[in-house]
Short mmCIF file of C-alpha atoms in Angstrom, two decimals:
data_model
loop_
_atom_site.label_atom_id
_atom_site.label_comp_id
_atom_site.label_asym_id
_atom_site.label_seq_id
_atom_site.Cartn_x
_atom_site.Cartn_y
_atom_site.Cartn_z
CA UNK A 1 -4.08 -6.61 7.96
CA UNK A 2 -1.07 -6.67 5.68
CA UNK A 3 1.85 -4.26 5.88
CA UNK A 4 -0.10 -1.84 3.69
CA UNK A 5 -1.67 0.82 5.82
CA UNK A 6 -4.93 2.62 5.14
CA UNK A 7 -2.80 5.36 3.67
CA UNK A 8 -1.72 3.33 0.75
CA UNK A 9 -5.27 2.21 0.54
CA UNK A 10 -6.22 5.73 0.03
CA UNK A 11 -4.47 6.24 -3.20
CA UNK A 12 -3.15 2.82 -3.93
CA UNK A 13 -6.27 0.97 -2.96
CA UNK A 14 -8.48 3.58 -4.35
CA UNK A 15 -6.56 3.58 -7.46
CA UNK A 16 -7.96 0.48 -9.00
CA UNK A 17 -10.10 -1.38 -6.64
CA UNK A 18 -7.32 -3.79 -6.11
CA UNK A 19 -3.78 -2.95 -7.00
CA UNK A 20 -1.75 -4.52 -4.25
CA UNK A 21 -2.15 -1.36 -2.61
CA UNK A 22 -5.55 -1.63 -1.31
CA UNK A 23 -8.70 -2.21 -3.06
CA UNK A 24 -10.51 -5.06 -4.38
CA UNK A 25 -11.70 -6.19 -7.68
CA UNK A 26 -12.54 -9.18 -9.73
CA UNK A 27 -12.16 -12.83 -9.00
CA UNK A 28 -8.92 -14.65 -9.62
CA UNK A 29 -8.97 -17.13 -12.43
CA UNK A 30 -9.91 -20.66 -11.52
CA UNK A 31 -7.48 -23.43 -12.20
CA UNK A 32 -7.71 -27.17 -12.20
CA UNK A 33 -5.41 -29.28 -10.13
CA UNK A 34 -5.24 -33.05 -10.03
CA UNK A 35 -5.30 -34.03 -6.36
CA UNK A 36 -3.60 -37.29 -7.20
CA UNK A 37 -0.72 -35.60 -8.95
CA UNK A 38 1.96 -34.42 -6.55
CA UNK A 39 4.02 -32.84 -9.30
CA UNK A 40 4.02 -29.07 -9.53
CA UNK A 41 2.05 -27.73 -12.47
CA UNK A 42 1.58 -24.31 -14.03
CA UNK A 43 -1.84 -22.67 -13.85
CA UNK A 44 -2.31 -21.60 -17.46
CA UNK A 45 -0.34 -20.21 -20.38
CA UNK A 46 0.00 -16.82 -18.76
CA UNK A 47 1.36 -18.41 -15.60
CA UNK A 48 3.30 -21.17 -17.27
CA UNK A 49 6.37 -20.42 -15.16
CA UNK A 50 4.55 -20.05 -11.83
CA UNK A 51 4.65 -23.28 -9.84
CA UNK A 52 1.50 -24.33 -8.00
CA UNK A 53 2.46 -25.52 -4.53
CA UNK A 54 0.38 -27.65 -2.17
CA UNK A 55 0.97 -29.44 1.09
CA UNK A 56 1.63 -32.60 -0.91
CA UNK A 57 4.35 -31.20 -3.17
CA UNK A 58 5.93 -28.68 -0.76
CA UNK A 59 8.95 -30.89 -0.08
CA UNK A 60 9.51 -31.54 -3.78
CA UNK A 61 9.24 -27.89 -4.76
CA UNK A 62 10.05 -25.23 -2.20
CA UNK A 63 12.15 -27.49 0.02
CA UNK A 64 14.34 -28.48 -2.91
CA UNK A 65 14.80 -24.98 -4.32
CA UNK A 66 17.83 -22.85 -3.61
CA UNK A 67 15.58 -19.80 -3.68
CA UNK A 68 11.80 -19.54 -3.80
CA UNK A 69 9.37 -16.64 -3.79
CA UNK A 70 5.96 -17.95 -2.74
CA UNK A 71 2.68 -16.08 -3.03
CA UNK A 72 -0.08 -17.10 -0.63
CA UNK A 73 -3.33 -16.06 -2.29
CA UNK A 74 -7.11 -16.50 -2.26
CA UNK A 75 -9.02 -17.15 -5.52
CA UNK A 76 -11.58 -14.44 -4.70
CA UNK A 77 -9.00 -11.80 -3.74
CA UNK A 78 -8.95 -8.74 -5.98
CA UNK A 79 -5.44 -7.82 -4.82
CA UNK A 80 -4.25 -11.22 -6.02
CA UNK A 81 -6.02 -10.69 -9.33
CA UNK A 82 -4.13 -7.44 -9.81
CA UNK A 83 -0.80 -9.04 -8.97
CA UNK A 84 -1.31 -12.06 -11.22
CA UNK A 85 -0.01 -10.74 -14.58
CA UNK A 86 2.97 -9.02 -12.94
CA UNK A 87 3.86 -12.13 -10.97
CA UNK A 88 3.57 -14.32 -14.07
CA UNK A 89 5.73 -11.96 -16.14
CA UNK A 90 8.35 -11.87 -13.39
CA UNK A 91 8.36 -15.68 -13.23
CA UNK A 92 9.05 -15.93 -16.94
CA UNK A 93 11.82 -13.32 -16.81
CA UNK A 94 13.49 -14.97 -13.83
CA UNK A 95 13.32 -18.43 -15.34
CA UNK A 96 16.00 -17.29 -17.77
CA UNK A 97 17.81 -14.72 -15.64
CA UNK A 98 17.89 -16.65 -12.36
CA UNK A 99 17.22 -20.36 -12.98
CA UNK A 100 17.90 -21.28 -9.35
CA UNK A 101 14.87 -19.21 -8.27
CA UNK A 102 11.40 -20.75 -8.18
CA UNK A 103 8.36 -18.47 -8.40
CA UNK A 104 5.42 -20.21 -6.80
CA UNK A 105 1.90 -19.71 -5.51
CA UNK A 106 -0.23 -21.37 -2.82
CA UNK A 107 -4.01 -21.22 -2.60
CA UNK A 108 -4.12 -20.48 1.11
CA UNK A 109 -7.88 -21.06 1.25
CA UNK A 110 -7.25 -24.69 0.33
CA UNK A 111 -3.79 -25.24 1.80
CA UNK A 112 -4.78 -23.72 5.14
CA UNK A 113 -2.04 -25.49 7.09
CA UNK A 114 0.66 -23.82 4.97
CA UNK A 115 -0.90 -20.41 5.45
CA UNK A 116 -1.12 -20.97 9.18
CA UNK A 117 2.42 -22.30 9.42
CA UNK A 118 3.88 -19.20 7.79
CA UNK A 119 1.67 -16.66 9.53
CA UNK A 120 -0.39 -15.54 6.55
CA UNK A 121 -2.96 -12.98 7.71
CA UNK A 122 -4.00 -11.26 4.50
CA UNK A 123 -3.94 -11.78 0.75
CA UNK A 124 -1.75 -11.78 -1.12
CA UNK A 125 1.20 -12.44 1.17
CA UNK A 126 4.60 -13.19 -0.37
CA UNK A 127 7.39 -15.04 1.43
CA UNK A 128 11.04 -15.52 0.47
CA UNK A 129 12.62 -18.94 1.10
CA UNK A 130 16.28 -19.96 0.96
CA UNK A 131 17.10 -23.67 0.85
CA UNK A 132 13.52 -24.43 1.79
CA UNK A 133 13.54 -22.29 4.92
CA UNK A 134 11.63 -19.06 5.42
CA UNK A 135 14.10 -16.18 5.13
CA UNK A 136 11.90 -13.09 5.10
CA UNK A 137 8.64 -11.53 4.03
CA UNK A 138 8.58 -9.93 0.60
CA UNK A 139 7.96 -6.21 0.98
CA UNK A 140 9.19 -5.14 -2.41
CA UNK A 141 7.52 -3.70 -5.52
CA UNK A 142 4.41 -5.32 -6.94
CA UNK A 143 5.14 -4.87 -10.64
CA UNK A 144 7.08 -7.35 -12.77
CA UNK A 145 10.18 -5.21 -13.10
CA UNK A 146 10.28 -4.54 -9.38
CA UNK A 147 9.85 -8.20 -8.48
CA UNK A 148 12.63 -9.20 -10.87
CA UNK A 149 15.00 -6.56 -9.51
CA UNK A 150 14.21 -7.52 -5.93
CA UNK A 151 14.94 -11.18 -6.60
CA UNK A 152 18.14 -10.37 -8.49
CA UNK A 153 19.27 -8.22 -5.60
CA UNK A 154 18.58 -11.06 -3.17
CA UNK A 155 20.35 -13.69 -5.23
CA UNK A 156 23.12 -11.82 -6.97
CA UNK A 157 25.63 -9.05 -6.37
CA UNK A 158 24.45 -5.77 -4.86
CA UNK A 159 25.63 -3.97 -7.99
CA UNK A 160 26.14 -5.24 -11.52
CA UNK A 161 29.70 -4.87 -12.81
CA UNK A 162 29.82 -3.00 -16.12
CA UNK A 163 32.79 -3.81 -18.34
CA UNK A 164 31.80 -1.73 -21.36
CA UNK A 165 29.37 0.93 -22.57
CA UNK A 166 27.13 -1.64 -24.24
CA UNK A 167 26.48 -3.21 -20.83
CA UNK A 168 25.43 0.17 -19.46
CA UNK A 169 23.15 0.76 -22.43
CA UNK A 170 21.50 -2.62 -21.94
CA UNK A 171 20.96 -1.93 -18.24
CA UNK A 172 19.41 1.45 -19.03
CA UNK A 173 16.87 -0.13 -21.35
CA UNK A 174 15.64 -2.32 -18.49
CA UNK A 175 15.48 0.32 -15.76
CA UNK A 176 14.14 3.84 -15.44
CA UNK A 177 17.03 4.70 -13.12
CA UNK A 178 20.49 3.17 -12.84
CA UNK A 179 22.84 4.31 -10.08
CA UNK A 180 26.42 3.88 -11.31
CA UNK A 181 29.48 3.98 -9.07
CA UNK A 182 32.90 4.66 -10.63
CA UNK A 183 35.96 3.38 -8.72
CA UNK A 184 39.61 2.75 -9.47
CA UNK A 185 39.17 -0.65 -7.82
CA UNK A 186 36.34 -2.37 -5.98
CA UNK A 187 37.78 -1.59 -2.59
CA UNK A 188 38.20 1.30 -0.18
CA UNK A 189 35.83 3.36 1.96
CA UNK A 190 33.85 4.94 -0.86
CA UNK A 191 33.27 1.60 -2.53
CA UNK A 192 32.25 -0.04 0.76
CA UNK A 193 29.71 2.73 1.37
CA UNK A 194 28.33 2.33 -2.15
CA UNK A 195 28.15 -1.46 -1.95
CA UNK A 196 26.49 -1.44 1.48
CA UNK A 197 23.77 0.96 0.39
CA UNK A 198 23.20 -0.90 -2.88
CA UNK A 199 22.77 -4.19 -1.00
CA UNK A 200 19.90 -2.89 1.12
CA UNK A 201 18.13 -0.81 -1.52
CA UNK A 202 15.73 -2.91 -3.55
CA UNK A 203 13.81 -0.46 -5.73
CA UNK A 204 16.74 0.89 -7.76
CA UNK A 205 19.24 -0.86 -10.03
CA UNK A 206 22.91 -0.36 -9.05
CA UNK A 207 25.99 -0.83 -11.22
CA UNK A 208 29.71 -0.47 -10.61
CA UNK A 209 32.60 0.03 -12.96
CA UNK A 210 36.33 0.68 -13.17
CA UNK A 211 36.08 1.56 -16.87
CA UNK A 212 36.70 5.19 -17.78
CA UNK A 213 34.61 4.74 -20.93
CA UNK A 214 31.62 3.47 -18.97
CA UNK A 215 32.07 6.24 -16.42
CA UNK A 216 32.14 8.86 -19.17
CA UNK A 217 28.96 7.45 -20.69
CA UNK A 218 27.36 7.75 -17.24
CA UNK A 219 28.50 11.37 -16.91
CA UNK A 220 31.38 10.68 -14.51
CA UNK A 221 35.01 11.71 -14.72
CA UNK A 222 36.57 11.31 -11.28
CA UNK A 223 36.77 8.02 -9.38
CA UNK A 224 34.80 7.49 -6.19
CA UNK A 225 31.82 9.30 -7.68
CA UNK A 226 28.24 8.20 -8.35
CA UNK A 227 25.78 8.96 -11.15
CA UNK A 228 22.04 8.50 -11.41
CA UNK A 229 21.31 7.77 -15.06
CA UNK A 230 17.63 8.48 -15.62
CA UNK A 231 15.51 7.32 -18.55
CA UNK A 232 12.01 8.08 -17.34
CA UNK A 233 9.09 7.47 -19.66
CA UNK A 234 8.32 10.60 -21.64
CA UNK A 235 11.52 12.31 -20.46
CA UNK A 236 14.86 12.81 -22.15
CA UNK A 237 17.85 10.90 -20.77
CA UNK A 238 19.32 12.82 -17.85
CA UNK A 239 22.28 12.30 -15.56
CA UNK A 240 22.87 13.60 -12.03
CA UNK A 241 26.18 13.08 -10.23
CA UNK A 242 27.45 12.97 -6.66
CA UNK A 243 31.01 13.23 -5.33
CA UNK A 244 32.56 13.04 -1.86
CA UNK A 245 29.64 11.00 -0.56
CA UNK A 246 29.01 9.22 2.70
CA UNK A 247 26.14 6.88 3.61
CA UNK A 248 23.71 9.70 4.39
CA UNK A 249 24.42 11.83 1.35
CA UNK A 250 24.27 8.79 -0.94
CA UNK A 251 20.88 7.81 0.48
CA UNK A 252 19.58 11.35 0.07
CA UNK A 253 20.92 11.50 -3.50
CA UNK A 254 19.24 8.27 -4.58
CA UNK A 255 15.97 9.22 -2.88
CA UNK A 256 16.02 12.54 -4.71
CA UNK A 257 16.89 11.19 -8.14
CA UNK A 258 14.96 7.92 -8.37
CA UNK A 259 11.55 9.49 -9.04
CA UNK A 260 10.56 11.28 -12.27
CA UNK A 261 9.52 14.94 -12.08
CA UNK A 262 5.87 13.85 -12.23
CA UNK A 263 4.42 10.36 -12.17
CA UNK A 264 1.04 9.13 -13.37
CA UNK A 265 -1.13 7.49 -10.76
CA UNK A 266 -1.98 4.03 -12.08
CA UNK A 267 -1.62 0.43 -11.05
CA UNK A 268 1.85 0.11 -12.53
CA UNK A 269 3.18 3.11 -10.63
CA UNK A 270 1.32 2.84 -7.33
CA UNK A 271 4.08 0.89 -5.61
CA UNK A 272 6.72 3.34 -6.80
CA UNK A 273 4.71 6.17 -5.32
CA UNK A 274 3.96 4.57 -1.97
CA UNK A 275 7.33 2.90 -1.49
CA UNK A 276 9.40 5.84 -2.67
CA UNK A 277 10.48 6.70 0.85
CA UNK A 278 8.77 10.09 0.38
CA UNK A 279 5.62 10.12 2.46
CA UNK A 280 3.98 13.27 1.12
CA UNK A 281 2.56 13.76 -2.35
CA UNK A 282 1.01 16.45 -4.47
CA UNK A 283 -1.70 15.13 -6.76
CA UNK A 284 -2.82 17.01 -9.85
CA UNK A 285 -6.32 15.82 -10.78
CA UNK A 286 -7.20 17.15 -14.22
CA UNK A 287 -8.10 16.44 -17.82
CA UNK A 288 -5.88 14.68 -20.32
CA UNK A 289 -5.44 17.99 -22.14
CA UNK A 290 -4.26 19.72 -18.95
CA UNK A 291 -1.81 16.91 -18.27
CA UNK A 292 -0.31 16.98 -21.77
CA UNK A 293 3.35 18.11 -21.64
CA UNK A 294 2.63 21.15 -23.81
CA UNK A 295 -0.15 22.52 -21.59
CA UNK A 296 0.47 25.48 -19.29
CA UNK A 297 -0.87 23.52 -16.30
CA UNK A 298 1.54 20.64 -16.87
CA UNK A 299 4.47 23.01 -17.40
CA UNK A 300 3.80 24.81 -14.13
CA UNK A 301 3.44 21.55 -12.24
CA UNK A 302 6.61 20.10 -13.67
CA UNK A 303 8.69 23.21 -12.99
CA UNK A 304 7.56 23.40 -9.39
CA UNK A 305 8.30 19.71 -8.94
CA UNK A 306 11.99 20.34 -9.59
CA UNK A 307 12.16 22.59 -6.52
CA UNK A 308 10.86 19.83 -4.25
CA UNK A 309 12.80 16.89 -5.68
CA UNK A 310 13.24 14.19 -3.04
CA UNK A 311 10.79 15.92 -0.69
CA UNK A 312 7.43 15.49 -2.40
CA UNK A 313 6.17 13.08 -5.05
CA UNK A 314 4.32 14.97 -7.79
CA UNK A 315 1.51 12.71 -9.01
CA UNK A 316 -0.88 13.22 -11.91
CA UNK A 317 -4.37 11.74 -12.25
CA UNK A 318 -6.21 11.84 -15.56
CA UNK A 319 -9.78 12.44 -14.40
CA UNK A 320 -11.03 11.09 -17.73
CA UNK A 321 -9.06 7.85 -17.40
CA UNK A 322 -10.02 4.40 -16.13
CA UNK A 323 -8.21 4.76 -12.81
CA UNK A 324 -9.70 8.12 -11.88
CA UNK A 325 -12.96 7.12 -10.18
CA UNK A 326 -11.48 5.79 -6.94
CA UNK A 327 -9.32 8.89 -6.54
CA UNK A 328 -12.25 11.11 -7.42
CA UNK A 329 -14.40 9.41 -4.82
CA UNK A 330 -11.78 9.36 -2.10
CA UNK A 331 -11.07 13.05 -2.38
CA UNK A 332 -14.71 13.96 -2.99
CA UNK A 333 -14.09 15.44 -6.42
CA UNK A 334 -17.29 14.48 -8.21
CA UNK A 335 -18.47 17.51 -10.15
CA UNK A 336 -15.30 19.47 -9.36
CA UNK A 337 -13.83 21.77 -11.98
CA UNK A 338 -10.35 20.79 -13.16
CA UNK A 339 -7.58 21.30 -12.42
CA UNK A 340 -7.63 20.41 -8.74
CA UNK A 341 -4.37 20.25 -6.81
CA UNK A 342 -4.35 18.00 -3.76
CA UNK A 343 -1.85 17.20 -1.07
CA UNK A 344 -1.61 13.87 0.72
CA UNK A 345 0.38 12.91 3.82
CA UNK A 346 0.47 9.13 3.98
CA UNK A 347 1.65 8.58 7.54
CA UNK A 348 -1.09 10.76 9.01
CA UNK A 349 -3.70 10.01 6.35
CA UNK A 350 -4.20 13.73 5.85
CA UNK A 351 -5.54 15.35 2.70
CA UNK A 352 -5.21 18.93 1.53
CA UNK A 353 -6.61 20.99 -1.34
CA UNK A 354 -5.34 24.12 -3.09
CA UNK A 355 -8.07 26.75 -2.78
CA UNK A 356 -6.42 29.40 -4.95
CA UNK A 357 -6.21 29.63 -8.76
CA UNK A 358 -3.62 27.30 -10.29
CA UNK A 359 -0.55 29.51 -10.78
CA UNK A 360 3.15 28.82 -10.37
CA UNK A 361 3.27 30.91 -7.20
CA UNK A 362 0.20 29.27 -5.70
CA UNK A 363 1.40 25.75 -6.51
CA UNK A 364 4.82 26.38 -5.00
CA UNK A 365 3.35 27.94 -1.87
CA UNK A 366 0.89 25.07 -1.49
CA UNK A 367 3.64 22.49 -1.98
CA UNK A 368 5.70 24.16 0.73
CA UNK A 369 2.74 24.20 3.14
CA UNK A 370 2.11 20.48 2.60
CA UNK A 371 5.80 19.81 3.14
CA UNK A 372 6.16 21.83 6.33
CA UNK A 373 2.79 20.83 7.78
CA UNK A 374 1.10 24.22 7.71
CA UNK A 375 -1.52 23.27 5.10
CA UNK A 376 -5.07 22.96 6.41
CA UNK A 377 -6.19 19.32 6.31
CA UNK A 378 -9.58 18.35 4.88
CA UNK A 379 -11.77 15.50 6.10
CA UNK A 380 -14.59 13.86 4.21
CA UNK A 381 -18.09 13.56 5.64
CA UNK A 382 -21.53 12.54 4.49
CA UNK A 383 -24.49 14.73 5.52
CA UNK A 384 -25.81 14.17 9.04
CA UNK A 385 -28.85 11.87 8.67
CA UNK A 386 -32.23 13.11 9.88
CA UNK A 387 -32.83 9.81 11.65
CA UNK A 388 -29.44 8.53 12.82
CA UNK A 389 -30.65 5.10 13.92
CA UNK A 390 -30.54 2.06 11.66
CA UNK A 391 -31.80 -1.15 13.27
CA UNK A 392 -30.80 0.25 16.64
CA UNK A 393 -27.28 1.19 15.54
CA UNK A 394 -26.41 4.91 15.59
CA UNK A 395 -25.15 5.97 12.15
CA UNK A 396 -22.28 8.43 12.54
CA UNK A 397 -20.76 10.65 9.83
CA UNK A 398 -17.46 12.48 9.92
CA UNK A 399 -18.86 15.85 10.95
CA UNK A 400 -20.83 14.24 13.82
CA UNK A 401 -17.92 12.42 15.46
CA UNK A 402 -17.14 15.17 17.94
CA UNK A 403 -20.77 15.50 19.04
CA UNK A 404 -21.67 11.81 19.17
CA UNK A 405 -18.62 9.59 19.43
CA UNK A 406 -16.65 11.95 21.67
CA UNK A 407 -19.61 12.81 23.89
CA UNK A 408 -18.06 12.82 27.40
CA UNK A 409 -21.34 11.61 28.94
CA UNK A 410 -21.45 8.38 26.92
CA UNK A 411 -19.39 5.25 26.36
CA UNK A 412 -19.49 4.85 22.59
CA UNK A 413 -18.56 1.72 20.65
CA UNK A 414 -17.84 2.67 17.04
CA UNK A 415 -17.47 0.25 14.14
CA UNK A 416 -15.76 1.78 11.11
CA UNK A 417 -16.77 -0.35 8.15
CA UNK A 418 -16.70 -0.46 4.37
CA UNK A 419 -19.81 -1.37 2.35
CA UNK A 420 -17.80 -3.80 0.22
CA UNK A 421 -16.08 -5.49 3.18
CA UNK A 422 -17.01 -9.17 3.54
CA UNK A 423 -16.04 -9.32 7.21
CA UNK A 424 -18.15 -6.23 7.92
CA UNK A 425 -21.15 -7.87 6.29
CA UNK A 426 -20.70 -10.98 8.45
CA UNK A 427 -20.39 -8.84 11.55
CA UNK A 428 -23.53 -6.81 10.75
CA UNK A 429 -26.18 -9.15 12.27
CA UNK A 430 -24.09 -9.57 15.41
CA UNK A 431 -23.61 -5.83 15.68
CA UNK A 432 -27.37 -5.31 15.41
CA UNK A 433 -27.91 -7.82 18.23
CA UNK A 434 -25.34 -5.91 20.26
CA UNK A 435 -27.27 -2.67 19.73
CA UNK A 436 -30.49 -4.41 20.76
CA UNK A 437 -28.84 -5.74 23.90
CA UNK A 438 -27.69 -2.25 24.93
CA UNK A 439 -30.88 -0.49 23.83
CA UNK A 440 -31.97 0.24 27.42
CA UNK A 441 -28.50 1.24 28.62
CA UNK A 442 -28.56 5.01 28.27
CA UNK A 443 -24.85 5.44 28.90
CA UNK A 444 -23.74 3.16 26.04
CA UNK A 445 -24.08 3.99 22.34
CA UNK A 446 -23.53 1.34 19.67
CA UNK A 447 -22.50 3.23 16.54
CA UNK A 448 -21.10 2.67 13.07
CA UNK A 449 -19.49 4.83 10.41
CA UNK A 450 -18.83 4.19 6.73
CA UNK A 451 -15.05 4.61 6.62
CA UNK A 452 -15.02 4.99 2.84
CA UNK A 453 -17.17 8.13 2.99
CA UNK A 454 -16.30 9.65 6.36
CA UNK A 455 -13.10 10.63 8.17
CA UNK A 456 -12.01 12.23 11.39
CA UNK A 457 -8.51 13.20 12.54
CA UNK A 458 -8.86 11.26 15.80
CA UNK A 459 -9.99 7.99 14.25
CA UNK A 460 -7.13 5.83 13.02
CA UNK A 461 -8.41 3.10 10.71
CA UNK A 462 -5.97 0.30 9.90
CA UNK A 463 -8.44 -2.07 8.28
CA UNK A 464 -12.12 -2.90 7.98
CA UNK A 465 -13.87 -3.42 10.25
CA UNK A 466 -12.12 -1.36 12.92
CA UNK A 467 -13.94 -1.34 16.27
CA UNK A 468 -13.06 1.33 18.83
CA UNK A 469 -14.56 2.14 22.22
CA UNK A 470 -14.54 5.82 23.16
CA UNK A 471 -14.93 5.87 26.95
CA UNK A 472 -16.91 8.59 28.68
CA UNK A 473 -14.97 11.47 30.17
CA UNK A 474 -13.20 14.57 28.93
CA UNK A 475 -9.73 13.10 28.51
CA UNK A 476 -10.44 9.41 27.97
CA UNK A 477 -8.26 7.41 25.62
CA UNK A 478 -10.00 5.36 22.90
CA UNK A 479 -9.51 1.59 23.08
CA UNK A 480 -9.33 -0.49 19.90
CA UNK A 481 -10.90 -3.95 19.90
CA UNK A 482 -8.10 -6.34 19.07
CA UNK A 483 -9.81 -9.63 19.88
CA UNK A 484 -9.82 -12.39 17.32
CA UNK A 485 -13.36 -13.36 18.32
CA UNK A 486 -15.98 -10.86 17.18
CA UNK A 487 -18.84 -12.69 18.84
CA UNK A 488 -21.69 -11.05 20.68
CA UNK A 489 -20.23 -12.29 23.94
CA UNK A 490 -16.74 -10.96 23.17
CA UNK A 491 -18.00 -7.52 22.18
CA UNK A 492 -20.21 -7.35 25.25
CA UNK A 493 -17.26 -8.18 27.48
CA UNK A 494 -15.12 -5.60 25.68
CA UNK A 495 -17.63 -2.86 26.43
CA UNK A 496 -17.97 -3.97 30.04
CA UNK A 497 -14.20 -3.95 30.54
CA UNK A 498 -13.62 -0.49 29.08
CA UNK A 499 -16.77 1.55 29.74
CA UNK A 500 -16.33 4.28 32.34
CA UNK A 501 -19.95 4.61 33.41
CA UNK A 502 -21.32 1.66 35.45
CA UNK A 503 -24.45 0.01 34.06
CA UNK A 504 -26.66 -3.03 34.50
CA UNK A 505 -27.22 -4.99 31.34
CA UNK A 506 -30.77 -6.38 30.99
CA UNK A 507 -31.05 -10.12 30.61
CA UNK A 508 -30.91 -11.12 26.97
CA UNK A 509 -34.27 -12.14 25.58
CA UNK A 510 -32.98 -14.50 22.94
CA UNK A 511 -30.21 -15.24 20.55
CA UNK A 512 -26.88 -16.81 21.25
CA UNK A 513 -23.81 -15.04 22.53
CA UNK A 514 -21.76 -17.40 20.48
CA UNK A 515 -22.76 -15.96 17.09
CA UNK A 516 -19.34 -15.23 15.72
CA UNK A 517 -17.86 -13.17 12.94
CA UNK A 518 -14.55 -13.92 11.23
CA UNK A 519 -11.54 -12.54 13.02
CA UNK A 520 -9.55 -11.35 10.03
CA UNK A 521 -9.66 -7.79 8.80
CA UNK A 522 -10.30 -7.10 5.16
CA UNK A 523 -7.17 -5.85 3.44
CA UNK A 524 -7.58 -2.33 2.19
#
């Protein structure tokens, strides 16, 4: 699976069925490529500045470029489809701003040797090359502005030098936040601290100046001070300043100031939310009218957000908008009365819900409980089925995990799947054969759970399918199947190696143990 965890899937994935976060959607556009033509060619008008790279032209493109950002994609990948317009826009912007940078893409389903060579395990995967050699993975933003800023940071100075106020104004028009450092000269301890932090921070634009006029325009008077100049959409221009800073206080300042008071949950903003460095969010799910700046609900939410700046991300979701359905489904909000205030802890994949009326006091108290970990987590579950068996496989739901999966008298193999997951579908016939093979082994249960509809605090899902064996015993530790071969034989051996209760497996009556399922996990 890619670097994106199931957590980002949750909101990010769920957000639009495919925003680089974690869900899927339509097919990528087809393009024609002349196999006899080794020259790099653009895909279409939209991607006119994205270079198509193959095994044949690799040496003439990436190898000859000073810098290259290469996307390894699959034509059917919804994540790639979502990235496409942002990647194309970034390519066009960088063609003028950074002509020594090539923005390229590789169809890894065709150019398999390139994908294998560079360790591509999910789509899309982006790699950064310098002088034709792999330098690093790209783990930056997935919107055009973020990609451009990331590349500029990698290829240019850590902070842009501003000579006059016009330069600051121009930079503000391109960025929601600009962190400006004012120094008497570009030297000394304060400047070194500023420059070092700017060099390793990719999601914010940094600028430096020795001009008193520029400093004044940025709200600064004394040297060796820093300002965050904020021009968030829908917000008035605002400036926050910091003096007498060290590395820690500068990092805390930027983290606190780089996010708007509230941020709409959509494809454009998903990366900003999940890569903000703040791993807990409040999510206000409500109508467009409730989210309007003049509404009492929005005013309360915004005012409370100021008290938790840099600690929680305050997200809004228009439940009447296009991107609402995945969020609605994930949090089980169908038929709910708005407004609903949710909490989300990414690292632990925990969800919370405000049960009291939406008041300033209740929102603030709820926000504090999410922040300090005292909020009561909620877990989604389908109803327990009357007949839990489906083709010999025990169907588990969230509320039945403790009784079935954690039964100390059984060794339970659980597959957590997603109905849309291609790898899960390919595994299904093999999993049914596995259940048939163990049908007469009373101590072993072959089970499955729809991970998009059911959750449990003790089941950590990193991708679909996830296969975990819960050994018998009161204090047994679950074992995750990590094998690349999901064949009948491999799964049988996995159970044999980890089951606590001895058993004799009846001779198989037919079928091959070599029926295999793809090894890769679906990206979420």
